CSV table of C-alpha atoms and ligand atoms in Angstrom, one decimal:
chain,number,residue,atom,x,y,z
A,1,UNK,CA,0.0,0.0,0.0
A,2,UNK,CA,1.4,3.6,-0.7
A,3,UNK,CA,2.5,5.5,2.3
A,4,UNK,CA,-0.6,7.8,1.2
A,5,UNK,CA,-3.3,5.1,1.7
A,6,UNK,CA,-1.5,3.9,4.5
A,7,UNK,CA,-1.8,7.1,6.4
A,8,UNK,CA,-5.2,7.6,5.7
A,9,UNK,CA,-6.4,4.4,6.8
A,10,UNK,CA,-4.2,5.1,10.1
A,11,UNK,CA,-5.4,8.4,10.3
A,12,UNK,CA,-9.7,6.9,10.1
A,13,UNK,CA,-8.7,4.2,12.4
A,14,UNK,CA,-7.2,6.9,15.4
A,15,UNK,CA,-10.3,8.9,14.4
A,16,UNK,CA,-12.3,6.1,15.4
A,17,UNK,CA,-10.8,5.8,18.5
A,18,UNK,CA,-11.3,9.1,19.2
A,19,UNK,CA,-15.2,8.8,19.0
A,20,UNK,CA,-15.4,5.7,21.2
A,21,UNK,CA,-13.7,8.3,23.9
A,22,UNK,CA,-15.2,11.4,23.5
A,23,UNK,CA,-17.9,12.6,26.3
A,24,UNK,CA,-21.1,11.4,25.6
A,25,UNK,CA,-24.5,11.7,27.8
A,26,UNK,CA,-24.3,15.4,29.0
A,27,UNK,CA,-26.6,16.6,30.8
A,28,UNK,CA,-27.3,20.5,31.3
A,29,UNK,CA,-23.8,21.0,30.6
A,30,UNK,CA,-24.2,19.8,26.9
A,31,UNK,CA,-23.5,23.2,25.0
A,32,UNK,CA,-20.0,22.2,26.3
A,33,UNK,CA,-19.6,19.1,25.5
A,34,UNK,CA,-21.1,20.2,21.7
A,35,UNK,CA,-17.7,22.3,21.8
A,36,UNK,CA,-15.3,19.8,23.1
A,37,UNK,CA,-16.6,17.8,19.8
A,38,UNK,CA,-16.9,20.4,17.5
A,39,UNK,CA,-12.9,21.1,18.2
A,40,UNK,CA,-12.0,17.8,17.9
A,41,UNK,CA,-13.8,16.3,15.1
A,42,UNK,CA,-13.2,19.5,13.0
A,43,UNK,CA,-9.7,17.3,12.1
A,44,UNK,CA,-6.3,17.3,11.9
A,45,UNK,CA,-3.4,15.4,10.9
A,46,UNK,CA,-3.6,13.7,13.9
A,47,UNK,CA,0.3,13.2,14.3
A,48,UNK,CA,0.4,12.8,18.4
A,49,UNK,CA,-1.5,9.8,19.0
A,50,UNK,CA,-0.3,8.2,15.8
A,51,UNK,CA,3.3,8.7,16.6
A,52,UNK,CA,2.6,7.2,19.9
A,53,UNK,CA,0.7,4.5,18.3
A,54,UNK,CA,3.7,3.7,16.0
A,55,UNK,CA,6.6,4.0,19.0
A,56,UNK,CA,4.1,1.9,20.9
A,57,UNK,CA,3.5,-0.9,17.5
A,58,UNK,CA,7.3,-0.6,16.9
A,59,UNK,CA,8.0,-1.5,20.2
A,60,UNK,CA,5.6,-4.6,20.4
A,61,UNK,CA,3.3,-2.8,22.9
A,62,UNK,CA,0.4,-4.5,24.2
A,63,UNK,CA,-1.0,-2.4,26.7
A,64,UNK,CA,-5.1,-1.6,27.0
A,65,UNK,CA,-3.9,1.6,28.4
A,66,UNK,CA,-2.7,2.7,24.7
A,67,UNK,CA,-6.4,4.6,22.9
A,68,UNK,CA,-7.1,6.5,26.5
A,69,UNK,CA,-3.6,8.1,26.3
A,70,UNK,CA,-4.1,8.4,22.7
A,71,UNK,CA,-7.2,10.6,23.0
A,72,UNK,CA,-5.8,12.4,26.1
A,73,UNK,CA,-2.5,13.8,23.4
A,74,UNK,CA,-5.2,14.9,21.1
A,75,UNK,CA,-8.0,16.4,23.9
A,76,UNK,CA,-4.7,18.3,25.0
A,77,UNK,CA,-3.4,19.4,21.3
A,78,UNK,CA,-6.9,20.6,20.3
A,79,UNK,CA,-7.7,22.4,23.7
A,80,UNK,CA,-4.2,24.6,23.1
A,81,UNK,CA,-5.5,25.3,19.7
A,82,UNK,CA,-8.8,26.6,20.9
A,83,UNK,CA,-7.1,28.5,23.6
A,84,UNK,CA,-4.7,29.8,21.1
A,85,UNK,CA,-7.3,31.1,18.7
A,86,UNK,CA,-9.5,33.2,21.6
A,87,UNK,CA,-9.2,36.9,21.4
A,88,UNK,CA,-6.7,37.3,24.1
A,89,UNK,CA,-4.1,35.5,22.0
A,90,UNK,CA,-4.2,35.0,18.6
A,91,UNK,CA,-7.2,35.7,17.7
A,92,UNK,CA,-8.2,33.5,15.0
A,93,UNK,CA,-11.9,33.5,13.0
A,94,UNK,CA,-10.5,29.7,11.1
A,95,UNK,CA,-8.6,26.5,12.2
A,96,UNK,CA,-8.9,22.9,10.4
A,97,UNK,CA,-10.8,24.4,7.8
A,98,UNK,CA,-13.8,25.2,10.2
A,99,UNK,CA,-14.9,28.3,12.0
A,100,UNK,CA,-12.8,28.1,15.5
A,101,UNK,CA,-14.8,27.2,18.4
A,102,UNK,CA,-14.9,30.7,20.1
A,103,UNK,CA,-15.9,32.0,16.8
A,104,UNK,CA,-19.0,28.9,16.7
A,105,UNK,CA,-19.7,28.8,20.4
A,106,UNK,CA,-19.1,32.3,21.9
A,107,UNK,CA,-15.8,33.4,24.0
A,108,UNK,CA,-16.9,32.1,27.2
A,109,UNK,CA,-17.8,28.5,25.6
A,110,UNK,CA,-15.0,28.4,23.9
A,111,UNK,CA,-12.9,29.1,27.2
A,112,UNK,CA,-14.4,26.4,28.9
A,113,UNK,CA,-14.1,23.6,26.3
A,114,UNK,CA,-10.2,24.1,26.3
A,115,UNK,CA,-10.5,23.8,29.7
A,116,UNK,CA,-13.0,21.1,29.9
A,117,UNK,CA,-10.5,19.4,26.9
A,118,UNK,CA,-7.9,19.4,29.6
A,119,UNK,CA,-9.4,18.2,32.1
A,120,UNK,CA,-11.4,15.3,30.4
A,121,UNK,CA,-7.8,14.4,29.1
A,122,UNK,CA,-6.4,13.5,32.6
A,123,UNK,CA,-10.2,11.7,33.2
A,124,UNK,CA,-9.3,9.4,30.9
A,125,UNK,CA,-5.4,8.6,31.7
A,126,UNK,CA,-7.1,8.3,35.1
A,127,UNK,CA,-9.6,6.0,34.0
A,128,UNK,CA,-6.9,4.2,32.3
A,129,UNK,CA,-6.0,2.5,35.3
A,130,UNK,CA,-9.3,0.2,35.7
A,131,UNK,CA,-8.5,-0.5,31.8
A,132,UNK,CA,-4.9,-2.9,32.9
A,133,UNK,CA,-3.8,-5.1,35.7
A,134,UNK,CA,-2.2,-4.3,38.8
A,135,UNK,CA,1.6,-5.3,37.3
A,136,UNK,CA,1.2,-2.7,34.6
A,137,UNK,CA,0.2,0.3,36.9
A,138,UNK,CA,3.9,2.0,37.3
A,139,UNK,CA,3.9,1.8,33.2
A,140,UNK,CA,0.4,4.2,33.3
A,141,UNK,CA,2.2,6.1,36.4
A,142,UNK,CA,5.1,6.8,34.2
A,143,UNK,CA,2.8,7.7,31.2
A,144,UNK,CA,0.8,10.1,33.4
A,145,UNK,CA,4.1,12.0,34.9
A,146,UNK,CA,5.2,12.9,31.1
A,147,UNK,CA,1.5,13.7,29.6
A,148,UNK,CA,1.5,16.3,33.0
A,149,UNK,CA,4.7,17.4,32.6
A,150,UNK,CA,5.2,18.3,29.1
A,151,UNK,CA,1.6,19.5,29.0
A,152,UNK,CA,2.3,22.2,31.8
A,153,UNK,CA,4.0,24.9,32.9
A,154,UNK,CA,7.3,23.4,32.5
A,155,UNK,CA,6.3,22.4,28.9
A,156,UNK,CA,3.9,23.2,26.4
A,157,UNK,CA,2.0,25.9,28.3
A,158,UNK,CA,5.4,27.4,29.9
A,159,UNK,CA,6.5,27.8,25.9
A,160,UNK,CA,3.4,29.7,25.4
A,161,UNK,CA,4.2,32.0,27.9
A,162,UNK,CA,7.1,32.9,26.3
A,163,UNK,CA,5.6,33.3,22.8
A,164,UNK,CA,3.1,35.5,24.2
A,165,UNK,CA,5.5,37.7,25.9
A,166,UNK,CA,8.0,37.9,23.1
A,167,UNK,CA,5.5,39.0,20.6
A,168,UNK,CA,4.2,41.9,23.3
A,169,UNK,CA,7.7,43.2,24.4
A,170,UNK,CA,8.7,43.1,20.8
A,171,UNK,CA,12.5,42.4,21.8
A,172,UNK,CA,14.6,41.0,18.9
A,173,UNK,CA,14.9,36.8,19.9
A,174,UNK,CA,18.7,35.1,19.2
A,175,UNK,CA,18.2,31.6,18.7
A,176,UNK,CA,18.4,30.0,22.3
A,177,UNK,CA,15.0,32.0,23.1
A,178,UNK,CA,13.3,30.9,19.7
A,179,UNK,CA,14.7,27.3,20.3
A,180,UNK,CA,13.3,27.4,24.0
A,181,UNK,CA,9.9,28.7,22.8
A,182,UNK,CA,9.6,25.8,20.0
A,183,UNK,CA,11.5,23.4,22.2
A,184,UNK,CA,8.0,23.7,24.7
A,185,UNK,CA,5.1,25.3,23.3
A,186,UNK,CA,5.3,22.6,20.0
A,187,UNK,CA,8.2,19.4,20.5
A,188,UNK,CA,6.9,19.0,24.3
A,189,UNK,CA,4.1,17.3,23.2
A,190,UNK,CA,5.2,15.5,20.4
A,191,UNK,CA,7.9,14.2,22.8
A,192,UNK,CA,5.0,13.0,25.4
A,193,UNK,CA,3.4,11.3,22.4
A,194,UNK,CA,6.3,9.2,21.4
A,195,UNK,CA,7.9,8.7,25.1
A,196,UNK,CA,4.0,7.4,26.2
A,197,UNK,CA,4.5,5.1,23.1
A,198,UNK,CA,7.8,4.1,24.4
A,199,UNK,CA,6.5,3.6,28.1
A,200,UNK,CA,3.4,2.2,27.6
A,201,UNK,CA,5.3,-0.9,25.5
A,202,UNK,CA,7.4,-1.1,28.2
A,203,UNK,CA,11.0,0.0,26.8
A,204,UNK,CA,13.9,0.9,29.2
A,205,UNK,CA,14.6,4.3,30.4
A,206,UNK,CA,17.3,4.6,27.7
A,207,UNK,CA,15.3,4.3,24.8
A,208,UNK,CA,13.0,6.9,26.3
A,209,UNK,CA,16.0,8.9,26.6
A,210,UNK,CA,16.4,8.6,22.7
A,211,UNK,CA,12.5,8.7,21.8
A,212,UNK,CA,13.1,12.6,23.8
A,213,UNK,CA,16.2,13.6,21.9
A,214,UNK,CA,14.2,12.2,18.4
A,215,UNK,CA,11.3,13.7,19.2
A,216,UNK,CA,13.0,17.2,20.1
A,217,UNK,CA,14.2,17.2,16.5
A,218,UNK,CA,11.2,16.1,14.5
A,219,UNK,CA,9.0,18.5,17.2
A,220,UNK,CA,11.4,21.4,16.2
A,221,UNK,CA,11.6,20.7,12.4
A,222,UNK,CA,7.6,20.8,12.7
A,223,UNK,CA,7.5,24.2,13.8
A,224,UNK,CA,9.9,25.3,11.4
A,225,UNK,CA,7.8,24.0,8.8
A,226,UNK,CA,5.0,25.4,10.2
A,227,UNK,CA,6.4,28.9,9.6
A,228,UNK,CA,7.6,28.1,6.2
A,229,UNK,CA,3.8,27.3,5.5
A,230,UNK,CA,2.5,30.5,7.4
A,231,UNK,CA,4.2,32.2,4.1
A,232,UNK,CA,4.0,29.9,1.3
A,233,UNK,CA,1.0,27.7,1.7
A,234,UNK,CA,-2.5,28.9,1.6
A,235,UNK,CA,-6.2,29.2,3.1
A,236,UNK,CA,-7.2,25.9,1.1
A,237,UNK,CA,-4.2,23.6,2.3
A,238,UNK,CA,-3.8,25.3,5.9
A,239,UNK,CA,-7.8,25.4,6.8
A,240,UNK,CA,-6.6,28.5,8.4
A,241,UNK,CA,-5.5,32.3,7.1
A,242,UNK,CA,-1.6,32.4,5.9
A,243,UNK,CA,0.5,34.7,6.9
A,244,UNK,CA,-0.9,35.7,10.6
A,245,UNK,CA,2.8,35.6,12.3
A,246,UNK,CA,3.3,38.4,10.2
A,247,UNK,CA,-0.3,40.0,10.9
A,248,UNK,CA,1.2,39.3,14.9
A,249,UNK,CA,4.3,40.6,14.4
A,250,UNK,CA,5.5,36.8,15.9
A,251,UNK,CA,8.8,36.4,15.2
A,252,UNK,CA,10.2,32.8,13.6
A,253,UNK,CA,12.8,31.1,13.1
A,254,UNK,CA,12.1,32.2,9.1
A,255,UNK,CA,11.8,35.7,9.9
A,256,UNK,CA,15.4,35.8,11.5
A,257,UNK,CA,16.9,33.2,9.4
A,258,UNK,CA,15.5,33.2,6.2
A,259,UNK,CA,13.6,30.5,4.1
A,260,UNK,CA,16.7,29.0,2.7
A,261,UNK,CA,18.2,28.5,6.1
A,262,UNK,CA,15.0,27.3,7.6
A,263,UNK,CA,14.1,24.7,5.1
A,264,UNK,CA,17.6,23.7,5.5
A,265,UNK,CA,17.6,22.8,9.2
A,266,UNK,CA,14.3,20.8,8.6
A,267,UNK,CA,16.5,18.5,6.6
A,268,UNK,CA,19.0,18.4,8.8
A,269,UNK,CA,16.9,18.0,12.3
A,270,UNK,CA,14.9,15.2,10.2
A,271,UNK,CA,18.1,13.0,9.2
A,272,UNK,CA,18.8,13.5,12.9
A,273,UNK,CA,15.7,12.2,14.1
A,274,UNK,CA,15.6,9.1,11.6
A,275,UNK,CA,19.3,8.3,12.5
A,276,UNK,CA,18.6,8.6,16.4
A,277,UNK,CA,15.6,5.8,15.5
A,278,UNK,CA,17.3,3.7,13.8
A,279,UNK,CA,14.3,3.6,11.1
A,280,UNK,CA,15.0,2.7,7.4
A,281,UNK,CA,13.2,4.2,4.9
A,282,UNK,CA,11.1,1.3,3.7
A,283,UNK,CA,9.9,2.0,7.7
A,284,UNK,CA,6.3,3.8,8.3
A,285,UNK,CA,7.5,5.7,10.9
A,286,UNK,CA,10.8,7.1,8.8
A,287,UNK,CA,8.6,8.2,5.6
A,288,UNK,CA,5.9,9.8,8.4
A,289,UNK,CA,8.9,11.9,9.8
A,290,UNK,CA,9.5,12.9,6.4
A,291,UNK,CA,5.7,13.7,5.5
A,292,UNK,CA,5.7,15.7,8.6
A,293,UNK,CA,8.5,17.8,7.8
A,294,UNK,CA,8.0,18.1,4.3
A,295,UNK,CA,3.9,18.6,4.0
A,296,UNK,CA,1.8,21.5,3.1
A,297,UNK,CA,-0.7,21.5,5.8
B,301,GRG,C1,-2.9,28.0,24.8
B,301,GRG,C2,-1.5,26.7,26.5
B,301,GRG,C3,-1.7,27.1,25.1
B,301,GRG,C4,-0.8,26.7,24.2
B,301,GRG,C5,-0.9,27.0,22.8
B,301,GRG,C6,-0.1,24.7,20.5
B,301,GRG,C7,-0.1,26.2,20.8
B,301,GRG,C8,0.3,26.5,22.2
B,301,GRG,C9,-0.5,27.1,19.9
B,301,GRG,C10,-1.0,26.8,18.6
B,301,GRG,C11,-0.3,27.5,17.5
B,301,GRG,C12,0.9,26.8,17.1
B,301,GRG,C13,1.6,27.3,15.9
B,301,GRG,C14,1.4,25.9,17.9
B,301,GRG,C15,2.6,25.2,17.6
B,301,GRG,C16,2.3,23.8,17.4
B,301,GRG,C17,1.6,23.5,16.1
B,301,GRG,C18,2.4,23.6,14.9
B,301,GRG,C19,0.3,23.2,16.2
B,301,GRG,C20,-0.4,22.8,15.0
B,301,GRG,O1,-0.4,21.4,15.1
B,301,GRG,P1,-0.9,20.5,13.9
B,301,GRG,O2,-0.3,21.0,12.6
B,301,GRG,O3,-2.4,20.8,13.9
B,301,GRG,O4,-0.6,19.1,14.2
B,301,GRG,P2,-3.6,19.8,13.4
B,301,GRG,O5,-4.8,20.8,13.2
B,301,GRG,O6,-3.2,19.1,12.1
B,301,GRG,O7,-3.9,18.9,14.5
């Protein structure tokens, strides 16, 4: 099968898992849970929980712990998107092709389903624990310390902080600062997808070492690539308007380096990565790190 069916079969089979765990029966509280769907069904590539899924396959996981985590990456991902698009930050009208779900719902809504999106993630790692016997609970400890930690405010959420304040001060970033910002607020939780992968299969602490360093690249190389297609790709491909870091003044790694330098240290952060894993290029995993770097959405 091409690598192109491939992913889209992968990609409807994570979606499937997704609806078997979203919330379901609400009550009073439904316009809420209407938003929590809306955000996540609206799409995506999907790329946490099938990383995870593959570091977890690769690694001859087993574990009935695996879909609650992979939901939980993707409740997380989609909550700092709607955040990210609310007035008091980006503020965004269009994401995945879809009005956002401030725009749909109203601000306040659209507060609380990020938050709700949060919260229902660490309901379900929680919940994880009935899913596997007693002998596998430290793996599901393990899983639950990285989700929380790279998720927070010594991860993804401590990087946004940073972007946020950047962009107000309007001081001019060297590289360590715009490496620090991309390091947490986008590879954080692209490392938690593939380190859960790792854990949750049960691989030494020395592999998860190397799933971090990998997934620091490939989580790096994303964000560059994400810039590149801020400028070159457009509404159609991106579901979302093209060129807002320049409409936010935001700096990027292309608007200090250039698009020939930037594109360059995709390539090299993504030979980096694929030589850390040990993947060969027949692999899945090897031509998804290259899709991920090299798409145009
Ligand atoms: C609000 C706490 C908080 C954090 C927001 C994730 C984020 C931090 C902001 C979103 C904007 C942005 C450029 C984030 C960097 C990570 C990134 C490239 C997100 C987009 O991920 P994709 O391309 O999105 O995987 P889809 O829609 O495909 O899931």
């Amino acid at each position: 099968m091409s690598f192109n069916r491939l992913l889209d079969t992968k990609v409807k089979e994570i979606e499937v898992i997704l609806e078997n765990h979203l919330p379901t029966d609400m009550s009073f509280q439904k316009t809420v849970g209407e938003a929590m769907n809306y955000s996540v069904r609206a799409g995506g590539k999907r790329i946490r929980p099938m990383l995870m899924q593959e570091i977890f396959i690769a690694n001859g996981g087993k574990s009935k712990a695996l879909e609650s985590f992979m939901t939980a990456i993707e409740c997380i991902h989609t909550y700092s998107l709607v955040h990210d698009d609310l007035p008091a930050m980006d503020d965004d009208d269009y994401r995945r092709g879809v009005l956002t779900t401030h725009k749909k719902y109203g601000e306040a809504m659209g507060v609380l389903a990020g938050d709700a999106l949060l919260n229902y993630a660490f309901e379900l790692v929680a919940g994880a624990f009935g899913l596997v016997p007693e002998s596998e609970y430290i793996k599901v400890v393990k899983a639950f310390e990285i989700l929380s930690r790279k998720a927070g405010v010594f991860g993804m959420i401590g990087g946004q902080v940073c972007d946020v304040e950047a962009e107000k001060a309007q001081v001019v970033l060297d590289k360590d600062q715009i490496l620090y910002i991309h390091e947490h607020k986008t590879a954080a939780l692209i490392q938690a997808s593939m380190m859960i992968g790792g854990v949750l299969a049960g691989c030494d602490d020395a592999y998860i070492d190397k799933l971090e360093r990998a997934a620091y690249d490939i989580g790096i190389a994303f964000q560059i690539q994400d810039d590149v297609l801020d400028i070159t790709s457009t509404f159609e491909e991106l579901g979302k308007p093209i060129g807002s870091d320049e409409k936010n003044n935001k700096q990027t790694y292309v608007s200090i380096y250039g698009l020939d330098h930037a594109k360059s240290e995709v390539e090299r952060l993504s030979d980096e990565a694929i030589f850390l894993l040990g993947v060969s290029e027949d692999d899945f995993l090897c031509q998804l790190i290259l899709y991920l770097i090299d798409r145009n959405k």
